[in-house]
XYZ file of C-alpha atoms in Angstrom:
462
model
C 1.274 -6.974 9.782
C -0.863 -3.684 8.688
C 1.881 -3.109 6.058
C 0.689 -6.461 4.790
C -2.711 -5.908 4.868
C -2.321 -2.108 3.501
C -0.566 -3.576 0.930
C -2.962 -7.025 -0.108
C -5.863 -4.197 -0.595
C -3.671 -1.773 -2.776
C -3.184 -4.822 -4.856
C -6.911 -5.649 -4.663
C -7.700 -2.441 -5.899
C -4.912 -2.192 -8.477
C -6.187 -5.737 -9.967
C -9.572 -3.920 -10.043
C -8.449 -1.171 -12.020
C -6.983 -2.566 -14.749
C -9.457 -4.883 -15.228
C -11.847 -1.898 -15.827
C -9.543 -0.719 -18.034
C -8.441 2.714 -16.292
C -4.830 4.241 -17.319
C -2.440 1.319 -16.455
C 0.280 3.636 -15.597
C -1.573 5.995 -13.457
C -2.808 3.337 -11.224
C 0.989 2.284 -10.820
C 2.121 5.522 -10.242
C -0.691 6.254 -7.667
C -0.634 2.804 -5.752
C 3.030 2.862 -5.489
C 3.083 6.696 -4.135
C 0.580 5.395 -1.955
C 2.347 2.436 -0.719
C 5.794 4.170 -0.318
C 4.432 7.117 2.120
C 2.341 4.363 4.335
C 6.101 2.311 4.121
C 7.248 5.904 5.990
C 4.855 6.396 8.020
C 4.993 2.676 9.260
C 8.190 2.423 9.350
C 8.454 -0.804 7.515
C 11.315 -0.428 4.962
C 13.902 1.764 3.253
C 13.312 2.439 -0.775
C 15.553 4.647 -2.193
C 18.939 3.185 -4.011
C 21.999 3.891 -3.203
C 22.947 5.623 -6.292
C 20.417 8.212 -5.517
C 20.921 11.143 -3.018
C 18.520 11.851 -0.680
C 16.500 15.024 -0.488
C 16.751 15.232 3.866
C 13.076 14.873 4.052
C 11.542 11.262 3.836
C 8.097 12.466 2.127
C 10.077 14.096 -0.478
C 12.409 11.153 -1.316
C 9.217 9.993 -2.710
C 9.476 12.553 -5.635
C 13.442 11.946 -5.820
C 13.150 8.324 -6.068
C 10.469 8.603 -9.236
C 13.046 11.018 -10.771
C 15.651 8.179 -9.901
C 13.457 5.665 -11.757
C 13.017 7.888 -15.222
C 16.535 8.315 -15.478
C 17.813 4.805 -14.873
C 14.611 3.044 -16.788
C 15.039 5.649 -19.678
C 18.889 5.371 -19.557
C 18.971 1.409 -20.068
C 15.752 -0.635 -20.412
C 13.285 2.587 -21.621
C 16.270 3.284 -24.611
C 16.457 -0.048 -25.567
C 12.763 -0.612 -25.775
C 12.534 2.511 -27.811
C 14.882 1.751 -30.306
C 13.185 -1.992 -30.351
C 9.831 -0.160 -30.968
C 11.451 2.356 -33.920
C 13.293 -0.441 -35.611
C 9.863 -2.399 -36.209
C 8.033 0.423 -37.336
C 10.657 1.360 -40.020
C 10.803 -1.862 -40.838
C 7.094 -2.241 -41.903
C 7.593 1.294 -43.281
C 10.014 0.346 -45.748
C 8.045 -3.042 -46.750
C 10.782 -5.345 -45.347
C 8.327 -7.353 -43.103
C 6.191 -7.355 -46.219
C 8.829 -8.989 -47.917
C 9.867 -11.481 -45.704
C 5.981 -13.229 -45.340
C 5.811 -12.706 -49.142
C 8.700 -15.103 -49.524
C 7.422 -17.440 -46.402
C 3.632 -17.880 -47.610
C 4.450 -18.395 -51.585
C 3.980 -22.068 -51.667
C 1.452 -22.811 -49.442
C -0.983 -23.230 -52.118
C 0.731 -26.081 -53.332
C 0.498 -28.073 -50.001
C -2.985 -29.908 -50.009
C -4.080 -31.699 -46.938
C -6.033 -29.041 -44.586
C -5.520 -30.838 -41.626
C -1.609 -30.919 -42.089
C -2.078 -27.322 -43.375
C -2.578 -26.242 -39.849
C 0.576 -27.104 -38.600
C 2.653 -25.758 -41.525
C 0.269 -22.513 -41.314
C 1.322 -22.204 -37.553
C 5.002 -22.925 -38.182
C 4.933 -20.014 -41.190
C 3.089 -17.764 -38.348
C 5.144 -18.201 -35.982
C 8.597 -17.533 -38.365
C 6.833 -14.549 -39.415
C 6.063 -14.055 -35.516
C 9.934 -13.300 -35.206
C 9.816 -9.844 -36.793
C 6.350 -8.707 -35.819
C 5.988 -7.790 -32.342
C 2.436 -6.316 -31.936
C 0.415 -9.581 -31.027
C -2.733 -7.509 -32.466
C -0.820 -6.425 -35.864
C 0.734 -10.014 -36.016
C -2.880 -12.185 -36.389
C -3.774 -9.316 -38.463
C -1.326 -9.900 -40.849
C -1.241 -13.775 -40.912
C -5.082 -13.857 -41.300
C -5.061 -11.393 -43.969
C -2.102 -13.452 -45.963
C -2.733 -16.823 -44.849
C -6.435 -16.726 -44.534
C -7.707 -17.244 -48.449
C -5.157 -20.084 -49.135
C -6.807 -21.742 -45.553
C -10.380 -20.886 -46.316
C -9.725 -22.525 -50.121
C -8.474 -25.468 -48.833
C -11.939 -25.635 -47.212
C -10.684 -25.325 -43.755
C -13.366 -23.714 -40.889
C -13.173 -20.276 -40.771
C -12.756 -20.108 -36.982
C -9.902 -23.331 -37.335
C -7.774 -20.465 -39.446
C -8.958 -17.732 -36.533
C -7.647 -20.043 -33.927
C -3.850 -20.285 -35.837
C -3.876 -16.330 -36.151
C -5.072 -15.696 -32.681
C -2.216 -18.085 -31.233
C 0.896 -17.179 -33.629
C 2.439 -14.681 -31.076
C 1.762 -17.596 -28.127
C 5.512 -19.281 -27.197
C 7.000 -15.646 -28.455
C 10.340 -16.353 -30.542
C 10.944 -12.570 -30.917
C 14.168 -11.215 -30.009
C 13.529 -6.989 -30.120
C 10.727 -6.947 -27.613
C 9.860 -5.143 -24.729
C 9.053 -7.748 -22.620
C 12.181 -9.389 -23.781
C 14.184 -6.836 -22.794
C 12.280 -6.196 -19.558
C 13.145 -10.147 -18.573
C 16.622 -10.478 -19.535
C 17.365 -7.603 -17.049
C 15.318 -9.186 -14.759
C 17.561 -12.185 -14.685
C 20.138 -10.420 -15.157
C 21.154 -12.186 -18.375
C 22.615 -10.557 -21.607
C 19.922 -10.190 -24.231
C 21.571 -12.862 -26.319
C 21.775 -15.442 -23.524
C 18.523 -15.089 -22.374
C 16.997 -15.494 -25.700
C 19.386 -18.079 -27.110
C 19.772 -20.049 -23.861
C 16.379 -20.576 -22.398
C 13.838 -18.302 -24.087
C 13.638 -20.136 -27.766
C 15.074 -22.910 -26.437
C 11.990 -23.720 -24.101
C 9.625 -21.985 -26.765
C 10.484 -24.073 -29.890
C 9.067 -27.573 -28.376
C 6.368 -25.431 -26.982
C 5.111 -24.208 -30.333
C 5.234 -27.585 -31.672
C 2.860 -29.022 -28.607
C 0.519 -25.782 -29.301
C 0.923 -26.432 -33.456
C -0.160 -30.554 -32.776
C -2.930 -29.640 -30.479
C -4.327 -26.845 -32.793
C -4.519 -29.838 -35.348
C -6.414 -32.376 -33.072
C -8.666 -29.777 -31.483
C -9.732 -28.294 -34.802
C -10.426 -31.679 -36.211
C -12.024 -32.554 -33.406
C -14.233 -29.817 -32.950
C -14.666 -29.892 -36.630
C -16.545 -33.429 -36.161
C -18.614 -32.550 -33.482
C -19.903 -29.717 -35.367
C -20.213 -31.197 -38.932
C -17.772 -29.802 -40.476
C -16.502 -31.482 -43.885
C -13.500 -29.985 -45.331
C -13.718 -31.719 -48.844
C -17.383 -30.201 -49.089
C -15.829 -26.787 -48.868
C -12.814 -26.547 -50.909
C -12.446 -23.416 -52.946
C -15.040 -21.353 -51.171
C -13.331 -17.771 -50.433
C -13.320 -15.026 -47.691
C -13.014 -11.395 -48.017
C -11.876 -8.516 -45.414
C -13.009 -5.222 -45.490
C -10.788 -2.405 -47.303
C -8.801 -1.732 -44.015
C -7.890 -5.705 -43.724
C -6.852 -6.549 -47.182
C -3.520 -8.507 -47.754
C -0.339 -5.537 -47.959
C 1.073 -5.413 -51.321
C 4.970 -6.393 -50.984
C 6.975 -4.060 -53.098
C 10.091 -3.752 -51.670
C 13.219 -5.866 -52.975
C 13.089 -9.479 -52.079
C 16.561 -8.859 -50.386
C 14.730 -6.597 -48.023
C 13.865 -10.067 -46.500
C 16.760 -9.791 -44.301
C 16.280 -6.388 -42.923
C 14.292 -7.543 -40.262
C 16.451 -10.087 -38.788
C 19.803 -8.090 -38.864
C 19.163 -7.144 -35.042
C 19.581 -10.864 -34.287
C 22.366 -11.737 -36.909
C 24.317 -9.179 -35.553
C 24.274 -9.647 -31.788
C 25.736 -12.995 -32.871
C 28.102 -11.354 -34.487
C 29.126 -8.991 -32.217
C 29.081 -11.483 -29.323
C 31.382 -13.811 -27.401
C 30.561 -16.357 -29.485
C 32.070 -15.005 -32.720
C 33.972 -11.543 -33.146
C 34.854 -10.910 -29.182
C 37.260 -8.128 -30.161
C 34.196 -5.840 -30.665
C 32.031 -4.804 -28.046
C 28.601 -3.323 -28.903
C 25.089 -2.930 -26.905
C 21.699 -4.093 -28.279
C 20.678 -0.360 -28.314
C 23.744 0.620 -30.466
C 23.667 -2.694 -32.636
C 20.150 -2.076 -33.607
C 21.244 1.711 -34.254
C 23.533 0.011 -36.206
C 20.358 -2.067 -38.004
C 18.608 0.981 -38.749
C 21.596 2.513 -40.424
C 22.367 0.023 -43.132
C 18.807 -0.282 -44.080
C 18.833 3.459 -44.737
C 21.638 2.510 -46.976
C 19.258 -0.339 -48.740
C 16.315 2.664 -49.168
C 19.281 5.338 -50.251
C 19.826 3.105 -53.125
C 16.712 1.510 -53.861
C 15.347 5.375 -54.083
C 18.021 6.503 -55.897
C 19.836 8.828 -53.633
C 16.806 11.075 -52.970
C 16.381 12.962 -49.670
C 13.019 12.616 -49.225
C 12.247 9.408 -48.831
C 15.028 8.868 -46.143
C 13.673 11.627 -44.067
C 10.376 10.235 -43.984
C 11.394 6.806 -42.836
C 13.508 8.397 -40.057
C 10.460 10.953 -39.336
C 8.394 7.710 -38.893
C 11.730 5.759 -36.770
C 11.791 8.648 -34.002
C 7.718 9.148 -33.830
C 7.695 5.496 -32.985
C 10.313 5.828 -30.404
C 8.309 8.733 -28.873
C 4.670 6.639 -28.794
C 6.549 3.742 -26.712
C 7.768 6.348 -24.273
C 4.464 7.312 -23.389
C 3.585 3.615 -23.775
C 5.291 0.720 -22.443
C 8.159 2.951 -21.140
C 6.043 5.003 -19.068
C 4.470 1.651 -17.850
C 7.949 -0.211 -17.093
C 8.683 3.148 -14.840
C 5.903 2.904 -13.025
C 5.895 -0.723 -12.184
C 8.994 -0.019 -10.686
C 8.047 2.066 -8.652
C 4.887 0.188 -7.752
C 7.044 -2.752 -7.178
C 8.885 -0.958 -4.720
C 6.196 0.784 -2.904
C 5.071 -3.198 -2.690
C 8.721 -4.455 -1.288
C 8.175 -1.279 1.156
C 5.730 -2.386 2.880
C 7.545 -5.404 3.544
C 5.434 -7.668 1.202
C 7.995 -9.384 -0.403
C 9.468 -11.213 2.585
C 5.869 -12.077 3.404
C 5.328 -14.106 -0.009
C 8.611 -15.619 -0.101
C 7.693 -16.464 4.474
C 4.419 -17.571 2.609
C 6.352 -19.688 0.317
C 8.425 -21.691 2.454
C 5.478 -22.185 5.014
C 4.012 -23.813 2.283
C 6.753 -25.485 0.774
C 6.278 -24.334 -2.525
C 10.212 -23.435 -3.369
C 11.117 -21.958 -7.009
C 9.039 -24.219 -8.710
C 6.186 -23.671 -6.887
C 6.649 -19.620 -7.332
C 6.815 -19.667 -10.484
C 3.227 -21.835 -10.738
C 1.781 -18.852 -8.816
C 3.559 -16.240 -10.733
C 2.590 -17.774 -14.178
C -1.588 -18.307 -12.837
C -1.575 -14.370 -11.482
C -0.022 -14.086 -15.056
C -2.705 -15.951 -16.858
C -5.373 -14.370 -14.500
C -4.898 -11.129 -15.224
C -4.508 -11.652 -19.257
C -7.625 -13.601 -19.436
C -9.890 -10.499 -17.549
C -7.868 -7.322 -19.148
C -6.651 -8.956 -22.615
C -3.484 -7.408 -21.915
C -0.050 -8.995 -20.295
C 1.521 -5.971 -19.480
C -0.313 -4.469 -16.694
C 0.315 -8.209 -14.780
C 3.845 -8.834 -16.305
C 6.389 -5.871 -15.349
C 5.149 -5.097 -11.735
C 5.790 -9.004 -11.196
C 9.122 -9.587 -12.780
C 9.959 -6.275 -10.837
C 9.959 -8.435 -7.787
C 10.931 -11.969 -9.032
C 14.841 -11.359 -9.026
C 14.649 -10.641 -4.967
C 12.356 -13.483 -4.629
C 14.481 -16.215 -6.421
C 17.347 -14.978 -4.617
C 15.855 -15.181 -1.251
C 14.144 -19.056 -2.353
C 17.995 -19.459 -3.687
C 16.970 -20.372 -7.018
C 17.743 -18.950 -10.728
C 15.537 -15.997 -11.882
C 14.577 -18.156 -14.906
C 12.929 -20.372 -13.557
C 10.661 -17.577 -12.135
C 10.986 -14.968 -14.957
C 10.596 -17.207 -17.801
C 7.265 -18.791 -17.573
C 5.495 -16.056 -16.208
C 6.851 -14.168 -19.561
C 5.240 -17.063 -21.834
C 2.535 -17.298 -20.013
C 1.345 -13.516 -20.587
C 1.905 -14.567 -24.461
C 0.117 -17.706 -24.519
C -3.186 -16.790 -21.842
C -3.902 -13.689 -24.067
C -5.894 -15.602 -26.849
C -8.090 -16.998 -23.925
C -9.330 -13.688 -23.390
C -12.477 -12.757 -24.985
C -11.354 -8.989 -24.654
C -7.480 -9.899 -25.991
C -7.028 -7.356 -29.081
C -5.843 -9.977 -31.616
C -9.343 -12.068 -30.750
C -11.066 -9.024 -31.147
C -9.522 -8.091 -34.308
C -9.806 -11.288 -35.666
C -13.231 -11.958 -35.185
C -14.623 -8.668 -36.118
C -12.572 -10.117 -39.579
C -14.282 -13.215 -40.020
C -17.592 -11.665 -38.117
C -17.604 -14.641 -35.743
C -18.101 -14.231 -31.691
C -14.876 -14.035 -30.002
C -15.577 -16.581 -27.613
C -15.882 -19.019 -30.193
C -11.996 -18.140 -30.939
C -11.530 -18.935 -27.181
C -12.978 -22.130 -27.338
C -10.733 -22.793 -30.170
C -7.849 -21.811 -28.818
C -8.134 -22.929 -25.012
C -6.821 -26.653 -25.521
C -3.996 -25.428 -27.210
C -3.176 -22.905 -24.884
C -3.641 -24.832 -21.921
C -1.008 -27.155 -23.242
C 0.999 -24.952 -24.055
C 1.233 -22.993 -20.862
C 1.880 -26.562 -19.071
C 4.345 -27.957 -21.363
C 6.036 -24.554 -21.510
C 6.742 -24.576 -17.741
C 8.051 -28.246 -18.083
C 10.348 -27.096 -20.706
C 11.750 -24.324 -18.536
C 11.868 -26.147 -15.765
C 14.144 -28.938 -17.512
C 16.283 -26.376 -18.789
C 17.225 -24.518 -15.669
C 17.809 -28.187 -13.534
């Protein structure tokens, strides 16, 4: 019982430091510390793995089991996530995401009924959503490319806002970190979890969130007096630092970005089985051939190459002190939580209550929510949870999914509910409106989304 109690606070306290924004993976790495030498000195529960050896002092174990956790994170999930964070850079370095939108947004112009407009504006966003995995960098990029055709068409400046702010909601993306993070967690292949239940549950989703952005606009539109027709043609203009990138690569460049996915089909079950190859090494192999694209669209010249795999490894080494170094010390927060024998308490919790899988995962997803709403981020919430949701479906016998899933959607649809989120703050320091009038803009459709989303799943993994 004090374990439990000891170990409610630390979370207390844990929740209260992110929220003030102090160093997410500190407060991990303390809490968990914490939690694991109270687990010894209570007596409440073993934590280290059997793969690692013990030092012959329990206090010490402590600093073998952290040591444990950087080498199997950074030998699996922390590589993968790397390369996943390289490969995007390089491809925005060599202009290939720049191609891709240029190709996606071309005829939009042509299209002219605003109200539609918002539903083909969020399906382009949320294509373009595929190869763009910053949620921050992605409404960026759609408000500085979609914005002027939007604003022309006479459509409210915080209606266009509201598309950017929710194009990474219902993520699509397959080289994530998050992504990654789940699939393990249900202990899925990359390519299953994605193909199988990921898009699967987040294509009708984006279409509930793309109908309710159209209805919410319009109707918020009319309460406020908004005409469209009295505003076509009127234009908007971003700051030097926010104007629309100039595509120069080849149009063929286009593909770059989605040769990660193409080729773990490829390399899959599913089509050649005779070949066996690991996301890390097929989006190795990614990075490779587009060096061969840039070796001949730069004529053979060293430099060039050298400076897009300068800028490949520098990204690799920001996400280790980033989301890697976070991933690690979930972990071993999680496990300082398990420890203390709080895990067996929520699931006790759980069945006293008769809440089963389905009702886990409704708790999971509104600590989720929660937390995105106050910090603006889904990380901090996301991997110390789906660090313990594998143990908990198994011990409420039910599949991982249906407890992994939402609560990984959910972190990517709450966030543009949060007033602090940085895509709502980028956005509306854009189109210089208050932030919270993005919120408001966004809530419906995120609220619907989050529900429907869960539905979806839950159909899925009947």
């Amino acid at each position: 019982m004090l374990g439990v109690i000891i170990g409610s606070a630390v979370l207390f306290i844990v929740g209260w430091a992110i929220i003030k924004g102090k160093y997410a993976p500190l407060t991990l790495f303390l809490s968990g510390v914490f939690m694991l030498i109270c687990s010894i000195v209570l007596q409440t529960g073993k934590f280290m793995p059997k793969k690692a050896t013990p030092t012959g002092n329990e206090y010490l174990d402590i600093v073998e089991y952290i040591r444990y956790m950087f080498s199997d994170r950074m030998a699996d999930l922390g590589l993968l996530i790397m390369f996943m964070v390289g490969f995007a850079t390089y491809m925005t370095h060599i202009g290939a995401n720049s191609a891709f939108v240029s190709l996606t947004t071309g005829r939009l112009s042509k299209i002219k009924s605003p109200y539609f407009m918002i539903f083909v504006a969020f399906a382009i966003a949320k294509l373009i959503s595929m190869v763009i995995t910053s949620a921050a960098g992605l409404g960026v990029l759609c408000l500085a490319l979609l914005g002027p055709i939007l604003i022309s068409l006479g459509l409210n400046k915080l209606t266009v806002g509201s598309i950017c702010c929710m194009s990474g909601a219902a993520s699509m993306v397959l080289i994530g970190a998050s992504t990654a993070a789940s699939a393990k967690a249900t202990s899925l292949s990359l390519l299953d979890y994605v193909f199988l239940y990921k898009i699967p549950a987040a294509l009708p989703t984006s279409i509930v969130i793309g109908i309710a952005l159209v209805f919410w606009n319009r109707y918020l539109d009319k309460k406020e007096g908004w005409v469209c027709s009295e505003h076509v043609g009127e234009s908007i203009e971003f700051d030097e630092a926010t104007k629309p990138p100039t595509a120069t690569a080849p149009k063929i460049y286009a593909i770059l970005p989605f040769l990660p996915m193409i080729l773990v089909v490829v390399f899959s079950e599913y089509c050649l089985k005779s070949i066996k190859l690991n996301i890390s090494a097929i989006i190795l192999l990614s990075v490779i051939i587009a060096m061969c694209f840039e070796t001949i669209r730069h004529g053979f010249k060293f430099e060039p190459l050298a400076e897009g795999l300068k800028v490949f490894l520098q990204a690799m080494g920001r996400s280790l002190s980033g989301v890697v170094a976070l991933i690690i010390a979930a972990g071993v927060f999680a496990q300082g939580f398990k420890s203390l024998g709080m895990l067996d308490s929520i699931v006790s919790l759980a069945n006293t209550l008769g809440l089963g899988g389905f009702g886990m995962s409704v708790v999971f997803v509104l600590i989720t929510t929660v937390v995105a709403i106050i910090a603006g981020s889904n990380g901090a919430s996301f991997y110390p949870l789906v660090e313990l949701a594998p143990q908990i479906a198994t011990k409420l016998n039910v599949s991982s999914v249906m407890l992994v899933l939402p609560m990984h959607q959910a972190s990517t649809i709450a966030r543009p509910l949060s007033p602090v989120a940085g895509v709502v703050v980028a956005i509306a320091g854009m189109l210089k409106c208050n932030p919270l009038s993005l919120v408001k803009r966004c809530s419906v459709p995120a609220i619907l989304g989050l529900i429907s989303h869960h539905i979806f799943v839950f159909l899925l993994v009947l």
